[in-house]
Tab-separated table of C-alpha atoms in Angstrom:
chain	number	residue	atom	x	y	z
A	1	MET	CA	88.868	102.142	110.301
A	2	ALA	CA	87.823	105.763	111.043
A	3	ALA	CA	84.717	104.616	112.858
A	4	GLY	CA	86.751	102.347	115.056
A	5	ALA	CA	89.138	105.192	115.916
A	6	ALA	CA	86.095	107.549	116.855
A	7	MET	CA	84.610	104.888	118.844
A	8	ARG	CA	87.970	104.406	120.672
A	9	ARG	CA	88.025	108.140	121.473
A	10	ALA	CA	84.491	108.189	122.639
A	11	ASN	CA	85.499	105.287	124.914
A	12	ILE	CA	82.811	103.323	123.626
A	13	ILE	CA	85.145	100.535	122.537
A	14	ARG	CA	87.710	99.987	125.289
A	15	ARG	CA	91.076	98.347	125.383
A	16	GLU	CA	89.938	95.609	127.120
A	17	HIS	CA	87.518	94.555	124.566
A	18	ASP	CA	90.323	94.264	121.803
A	19	ASP	CA	91.381	90.999	122.606
A	20	GLY	CA	88.164	89.373	122.693
A	21	VAL	CA	86.902	90.941	119.379
A	22	THR	CA	90.318	90.176	117.755
A	23	ARG	CA	90.128	86.332	118.943
A	24	VAL	CA	86.598	85.999	117.467
A	25	VAL	CA	87.753	87.492	114.115
A	26	PHE	CA	90.845	85.453	113.756
A	27	THR	CA	89.505	82.208	115.116
A	28	VAL	CA	85.883	82.098	114.099
A	29	MET	CA	84.848	84.647	111.663
A	30	LEU	CA	87.742	84.876	109.110
A	31	PRO	CA	87.983	81.065	108.916
A	32	CYS	CA	84.390	80.830	108.168
A	33	PHE	CA	84.708	83.322	105.356
A	34	ILE	CA	87.819	81.729	103.786
A	35	LEU	CA	86.165	78.225	103.907
A	36	ASP	CA	83.088	79.631	102.283
A	37	LYS	CA	84.965	80.995	99.565
A	38	ILE	CA	87.489	77.994	98.782
A	39	LEU	CA	84.653	75.201	98.822
A	40	GLY	CA	83.659	74.772	95.457
A	41	SER	CA	86.290	76.919	93.771
A	42	PRO	CA	87.232	75.007	90.515
A	43	VAL	CA	90.457	76.951	90.115
A	44	LEU	CA	91.871	75.512	93.248
A	45	GLN	CA	91.599	71.888	91.691
A	46	SER	CA	94.914	72.581	89.848
A	47	TYR	CA	97.890	71.625	92.154
A	48	SER	CA	100.313	73.640	90.157
A	49	MET	CA	98.273	76.777	90.620
A	50	VAL	CA	98.230	76.124	94.374
A	51	MET	CA	101.832	75.634	94.685
A	52	TRP	CA	102.594	79.008	92.542
A	53	ALA	CA	100.228	80.800	94.554
A	54	ILE	CA	101.787	79.910	97.853
A	55	GLY	CA	105.420	80.221	96.520
A	56	LEU	CA	104.794	83.762	95.145
A	57	GLY	CA	103.068	84.989	98.290
A	58	PHE	CA	106.092	83.985	100.551
A	59	SER	CA	108.530	85.108	97.802
A	60	PHE	CA	107.126	88.668	97.361
A	61	ILE	CA	107.312	89.455	101.376
A	62	LEU	CA	110.902	88.779	101.097
A	63	LEU	CA	111.254	91.131	97.937
A	64	GLY	CA	109.431	93.641	99.674
A	65	ALA	CA	111.557	93.374	103.018
A	66	LEU	CA	114.708	93.578	101.040
A	67	ILE	CA	113.679	96.632	99.085
A	68	GLY	CA	112.487	98.104	102.538
A	69	LEU	CA	115.938	97.491	104.094
A	70	ILE	CA	117.773	99.357	101.184
A	71	VAL	CA	115.318	102.120	100.996
A	72	GLY	CA	115.502	102.263	104.852
A	73	ARG	CA	119.371	102.585	104.775
A	74	ILE	CA	119.132	105.167	102.180
A	75	ILE	CA	116.880	107.532	104.094
A	76	GLY	CA	119.057	107.174	107.334
A	77	LEU	CA	117.332	104.498	109.473
A	78	GLU	CA	119.294	102.362	111.585
A	79	ARG	CA	118.815	99.471	113.694
A	80	GLY	CA	117.171	100.762	116.915
A	81	THR	CA	115.593	103.754	115.132
A	82	GLY	CA	112.894	101.527	113.477
A	83	MET	CA	114.943	100.102	110.643
A	84	ARG	CA	113.624	96.560	110.909
A	85	THR	CA	109.936	97.531	111.280
A	86	PHE	CA	110.180	100.046	108.291
A	87	ALA	CA	111.416	97.297	106.109
A	88	LEU	CA	108.935	94.828	107.115
A	89	THR	CA	106.006	97.254	107.205
A	90	ALA	CA	106.708	98.727	104.009
A	91	GLY	CA	107.485	95.166	102.363
A	92	CYS	CA	104.094	93.526	103.622
A	93	GLN	CA	101.158	94.417	101.380
A	94	ASN	CA	97.624	94.460	102.831
A	95	PHE	CA	96.935	91.068	101.473
A	96	GLY	CA	93.356	90.578	103.073
A	97	PHE	CA	91.389	93.160	104.385
A	98	THR	CA	91.776	95.724	101.613
A	99	ALA	CA	92.685	92.932	98.749
A	100	ALA	CA	89.664	90.862	99.172
A	101	PRO	CA	86.976	93.590	98.381
A	102	VAL	CA	88.962	94.918	95.507
A	103	ALA	CA	89.653	91.457	93.976
A	104	GLU	CA	85.947	90.589	94.308
A	105	ILE	CA	85.039	93.749	92.627
A	106	LEU	CA	87.457	93.461	89.792
A	107	TRP	CA	87.353	89.694	89.076
A	108	GLY	CA	84.105	88.355	90.856
A	109	PRO	CA	83.845	86.185	94.079
A	110	GLY	CA	85.340	83.142	92.534
A	111	ILE	CA	89.032	84.719	92.641
A	112	LEU	CA	88.842	84.853	96.453
A	113	GLY	CA	89.586	81.262	97.036
A	114	LEU	CA	93.051	81.707	95.141
A	115	LEU	CA	93.734	84.850	96.986
A	116	PHE	CA	93.567	83.026	100.361
A	117	VAL	CA	95.753	80.207	99.005
A	118	HIS	CA	98.217	83.004	97.892
A	119	ASN	CA	97.786	84.617	101.395
A	120	ILE	CA	99.037	81.117	102.991
A	121	GLY	CA	102.446	82.202	101.525
A	122	VAL	CA	102.386	85.454	102.927
A	123	GLU	CA	101.427	84.452	106.394
A	124	LEU	CA	104.181	81.818	106.498
A	125	ALA	CA	106.698	84.425	105.460
A	126	MET	CA	105.331	87.083	107.982
A	127	TRP	CA	105.258	84.693	110.911
A	128	SER	CA	108.617	83.006	110.217
A	129	VAL	CA	110.970	85.464	108.308
A	130	GLY	CA	108.999	88.358	109.583
A	131	VAL	CA	109.052	87.386	113.235
A	132	MET	CA	113.026	86.871	112.806
A	133	MET	CA	113.384	90.131	111.348
A	134	MET	CA	111.384	92.184	114.056
A	135	SER	CA	112.792	90.089	117.106
A	136	GLY	CA	116.330	89.705	115.965
A	137	ASP	CA	115.673	85.855	116.843
A	138	ARG	CA	116.904	83.150	114.671
A	139	ARG	CA	114.293	80.717	116.001
A	140	ILE	CA	110.874	80.184	114.261
A	141	SER	CA	107.894	79.651	116.530
A	142	TRP	CA	105.936	77.057	114.455
A	143	ARG	CA	103.119	77.332	116.561
A	144	ARG	CA	102.417	80.820	115.309
A	145	LEU	CA	101.980	79.563	111.760
A	146	LEU	CA	99.110	77.285	112.789
A	147	ASN	CA	96.583	80.107	112.984
A	148	GLY	CA	92.813	80.098	112.064
A	149	PRO	CA	93.188	81.450	108.460
A	150	ILE	CA	95.991	78.877	107.616
A	151	ILE	CA	94.110	75.988	109.165
A	152	ALA	CA	90.941	76.970	107.107
A	153	VAL	CA	92.804	77.116	103.866
A	154	ILE	CA	94.231	73.589	104.724
A	155	ILE	CA	90.961	72.179	105.392
A	156	GLY	CA	89.370	73.783	102.357
A	157	LEU	CA	92.137	72.778	100.119
A	158	SER	CA	91.763	69.285	101.398
A	159	LEU	CA	88.109	68.929	100.920
A	160	VAL	CA	88.609	70.127	97.329
A	161	ALA	CA	91.229	67.885	96.513
A	162	LEU	CA	89.228	65.031	97.804
A	163	ASP	CA	86.106	66.310	96.062
A	164	LEU	CA	84.292	66.482	99.261
A	165	ASP	CA	83.582	70.222	99.142
A	166	SER	CA	80.349	69.895	97.272
A	167	SER	CA	78.858	67.994	100.151
A	168	VAL	CA	79.245	71.111	102.641
A	169	THR	CA	75.750	72.443	101.982
A	170	GLY	CA	72.690	73.410	103.860
A	171	PRO	CA	72.292	75.112	107.079
A	172	PHE	CA	75.783	74.531	108.173
A	173	ARG	CA	77.061	76.149	105.117
A	174	LYS	CA	74.619	79.005	105.573
A	175	ALA	CA	75.594	79.660	108.871
A	176	MET	CA	79.289	79.598	107.938
A	177	SER	CA	78.766	82.104	105.125
A	178	LEU	CA	76.738	84.488	107.637
A	179	MET	CA	79.562	84.372	110.285
A	180	GLY	CA	82.020	84.984	107.726
A	181	ALA	CA	80.241	87.930	106.263
A	182	GLY	CA	81.347	90.297	109.043
A	183	ALA	CA	85.061	89.273	109.171
A	184	PHE	CA	86.507	92.012	107.358
A	185	PRO	CA	84.337	94.850	108.485
A	186	LEU	CA	84.723	93.900	112.056
A	187	ALA	CA	88.555	93.319	111.631
A	188	ILE	CA	88.967	96.834	110.027
A	189	PHE	CA	87.071	98.298	112.719
A	190	ILE	CA	89.153	97.082	115.602
A	191	THR	CA	92.277	98.012	113.780
A	192	GLY	CA	91.025	101.425	113.752
A	193	CYS	CA	90.649	101.313	117.466
A	194	LEU	CA	94.241	99.945	117.888
A	195	MET	CA	95.597	102.460	115.439
A	196	SER	CA	94.123	105.258	117.452
A	197	ASP	CA	96.105	104.345	120.455
A	198	LEU	CA	99.233	104.292	118.678
A	199	VAL	CA	99.019	107.131	116.180
A	200	CYS	CA	100.146	109.918	118.600
A	201	THR	CA	102.743	107.931	120.534
A	202	GLU	CA	105.712	108.721	118.188
A	203	LYS	CA	106.395	112.061	116.341
A	204	LEU	CA	105.409	112.095	112.537
A	205	SER	CA	108.416	111.323	110.302
A	206	TRP	CA	107.787	112.303	106.594
A	207	LYS	CA	110.950	110.512	105.503
A	208	VAL	CA	109.431	107.268	106.979
A	209	ILE	CA	106.046	107.916	105.238
A	210	LEU	CA	107.434	108.956	101.899
A	211	GLY	CA	110.178	106.253	101.841
A	212	SER	CA	107.750	103.658	102.655
A	213	ALA	CA	105.467	104.931	99.659
A	214	VAL	CA	108.213	104.477	97.513
A	215	VAL	CA	108.868	100.765	98.600
A	216	ARG	CA	105.191	99.751	99.012
A	217	LEU	CA	103.615	101.723	95.849
A	218	VAL	CA	106.302	102.255	93.472
A	219	LEU	CA	109.318	99.743	93.560
A	220	THR	CA	107.681	96.588	94.943
A	221	PRO	CA	104.522	97.105	92.523
A	222	VAL	CA	107.116	96.904	89.444
A	223	GLY	CA	108.568	93.677	90.965
A	224	ILE	CA	105.300	91.887	91.297
A	225	LEU	CA	103.831	93.197	87.983
A	226	CYS	CA	107.126	92.047	86.020
A	227	VAL	CA	106.883	88.552	87.691
A	228	ALA	CA	103.081	88.377	86.744
A	229	LYS	CA	103.831	89.538	83.134
A	230	PHE	CA	107.041	87.267	82.407
A	231	LEU	CA	106.528	84.140	84.211
A	232	PRO	CA	104.222	81.572	82.809
A	233	LEU	CA	101.392	81.881	85.112
A	234	PRO	CA	97.677	81.206	84.828
A	235	THR	CA	95.367	84.139	84.314
A	236	GLU	CA	93.592	83.804	87.620
A	237	LEU	CA	97.024	84.285	89.600
A	238	ARG	CA	97.877	87.195	87.382
A	239	GLN	CA	94.582	88.572	88.413
A	240	VAL	CA	95.292	88.141	92.141
A	241	LEU	CA	98.984	89.597	91.675
A	242	VAL	CA	97.634	92.905	90.004
A	243	VAL	CA	95.514	93.454	92.950
A	244	GLN	CA	98.403	92.613	95.374
A	245	ALA	CA	100.628	94.758	93.566
A	246	ALA	CA	98.382	97.896	94.244
A	247	MET	CA	97.855	97.315	97.991
A	248	PRO	CA	99.110	99.634	100.635
A	249	ALA	CA	101.085	98.276	103.627
A	250	GLY	CA	99.647	95.363	105.604
A	251	MET	CA	98.380	95.842	109.264
A	252	THR	CA	99.951	92.252	110.316
A	253	ALA	CA	103.396	94.131	110.644
A	254	ILE	CA	101.773	96.348	113.504
A	255	LEU	CA	100.819	93.268	115.420
A	256	LEU	CA	104.259	91.830	114.814
A	257	ALA	CA	105.855	95.062	116.083
A	258	LYS	CA	103.799	95.043	119.298
A	259	MET	CA	104.615	91.328	119.850
A	260	TYR	CA	108.286	91.198	119.079
A	261	GLY	CA	109.947	94.514	120.196
A	262	GLY	CA	109.675	96.480	117.010
A	263	ARG	CA	108.279	100.134	116.787
A	264	PRO	CA	104.502	99.833	116.564
A	265	ALA	CA	104.217	103.673	116.139
A	266	VAL	CA	106.459	103.420	113.023
A	267	ALA	CA	104.409	100.767	111.522
A	268	VAL	CA	101.033	102.643	112.237
A	269	GLN	CA	102.648	105.792	110.493
A	270	ILE	CA	103.551	103.537	107.274
A	271	VAL	CA	100.173	101.820	107.213
A	272	ILE	CA	98.036	104.973	107.414
A	273	GLY	CA	100.433	106.890	104.968
A	274	THR	CA	100.479	104.345	102.422
A	275	THR	CA	96.811	103.625	102.674
A	276	VAL	CA	95.824	107.601	102.091
A	277	ILE	CA	98.510	107.816	99.382
A	278	SER	CA	96.950	104.548	97.693
A	279	PHE	CA	93.603	106.148	97.275
A	280	LEU	CA	95.666	108.125	94.153
A	281	THR	CA	98.057	105.176	93.392
A	282	LEU	CA	95.909	101.930	93.669
A	283	PRO	CA	93.428	102.850	90.520
A	284	TRP	CA	96.480	103.722	88.432
A	285	ILE	CA	98.605	100.529	89.226
A	286	ILE	CA	95.587	98.230	88.840
A	287	THR	CA	94.672	99.870	85.092
A	288	TRP	CA	98.227	99.965	83.867
A	289	GLY	CA	98.605	96.214	85.194
A	290	ILE	CA	95.301	95.220	83.700
A	291	GLN	CA	96.339	96.844	80.292
A	292	TRP	CA	99.813	95.682	80.230
A	293	MET	CA	98.858	91.867	80.871
A	294	GLU	CA	95.866	92.218	78.612
A	295	LEU	CA	93.337	91.207	81.409
A	296	LYS	CA	89.556	91.829	81.353
A	297	PRO	CA	88.001	92.861	84.487
A	298	LEU	CA	84.111	92.445	85.051
């Protein structure tokens, strides 16, 4: 992310490059990465596991946004001053770019397939309820829900359900794996470029940063970990939720704020602020969650 910001400041990566790079990441590279991790994943053969993962992914975005609205009102935000952007950004965790590497370190590459299925629920919530919150429009653009990552998960789950995933091998599978390997580094890099454009466009607000940290790194993790502890969930899903609980604010909200009349600069402050603070909170939340649920990392 810092490298992307530096390249933007040096005018090496220009604004006219952003759309092409982002399109390649989300329509080619990230779907390849997701398919590569889903195919052959035995944990996804359980229909109940898949439904729990999607349902919880959707529900936690609603929970986070609700907490964000309450905290936003407490700190004095109102509609027109960044209230909706605050609530949605603070309520949405970084469900992909940061979560995937952390989950793989803790539980191994086999957990990534379940993580991406969980992320279907998050994507559905962000592009339906999230868009309605940010725009004030009560209509849902269903075409927005059919993006590259969601289509990749649907194809992957279909192949697993039909027991055809083992037949995707050879040079095609290798090419898919190679194309997918750069998805997260490139996505984070171009996000750094975009954030560099927005970081100085609005005056820094400490109440927004600290308020979002309370939402994202204190209250919402407590809710997620309680659900993981007390609901009858499979161990693998608990592993995913421990990681999700510790994540800083997600970058998707910046995109939604730009597209649907929100306050992108407010979203950038929240993402940067919670990401920096999470260097301290992330290890503690994960360690405490693992011990509370008696999980065993690698």
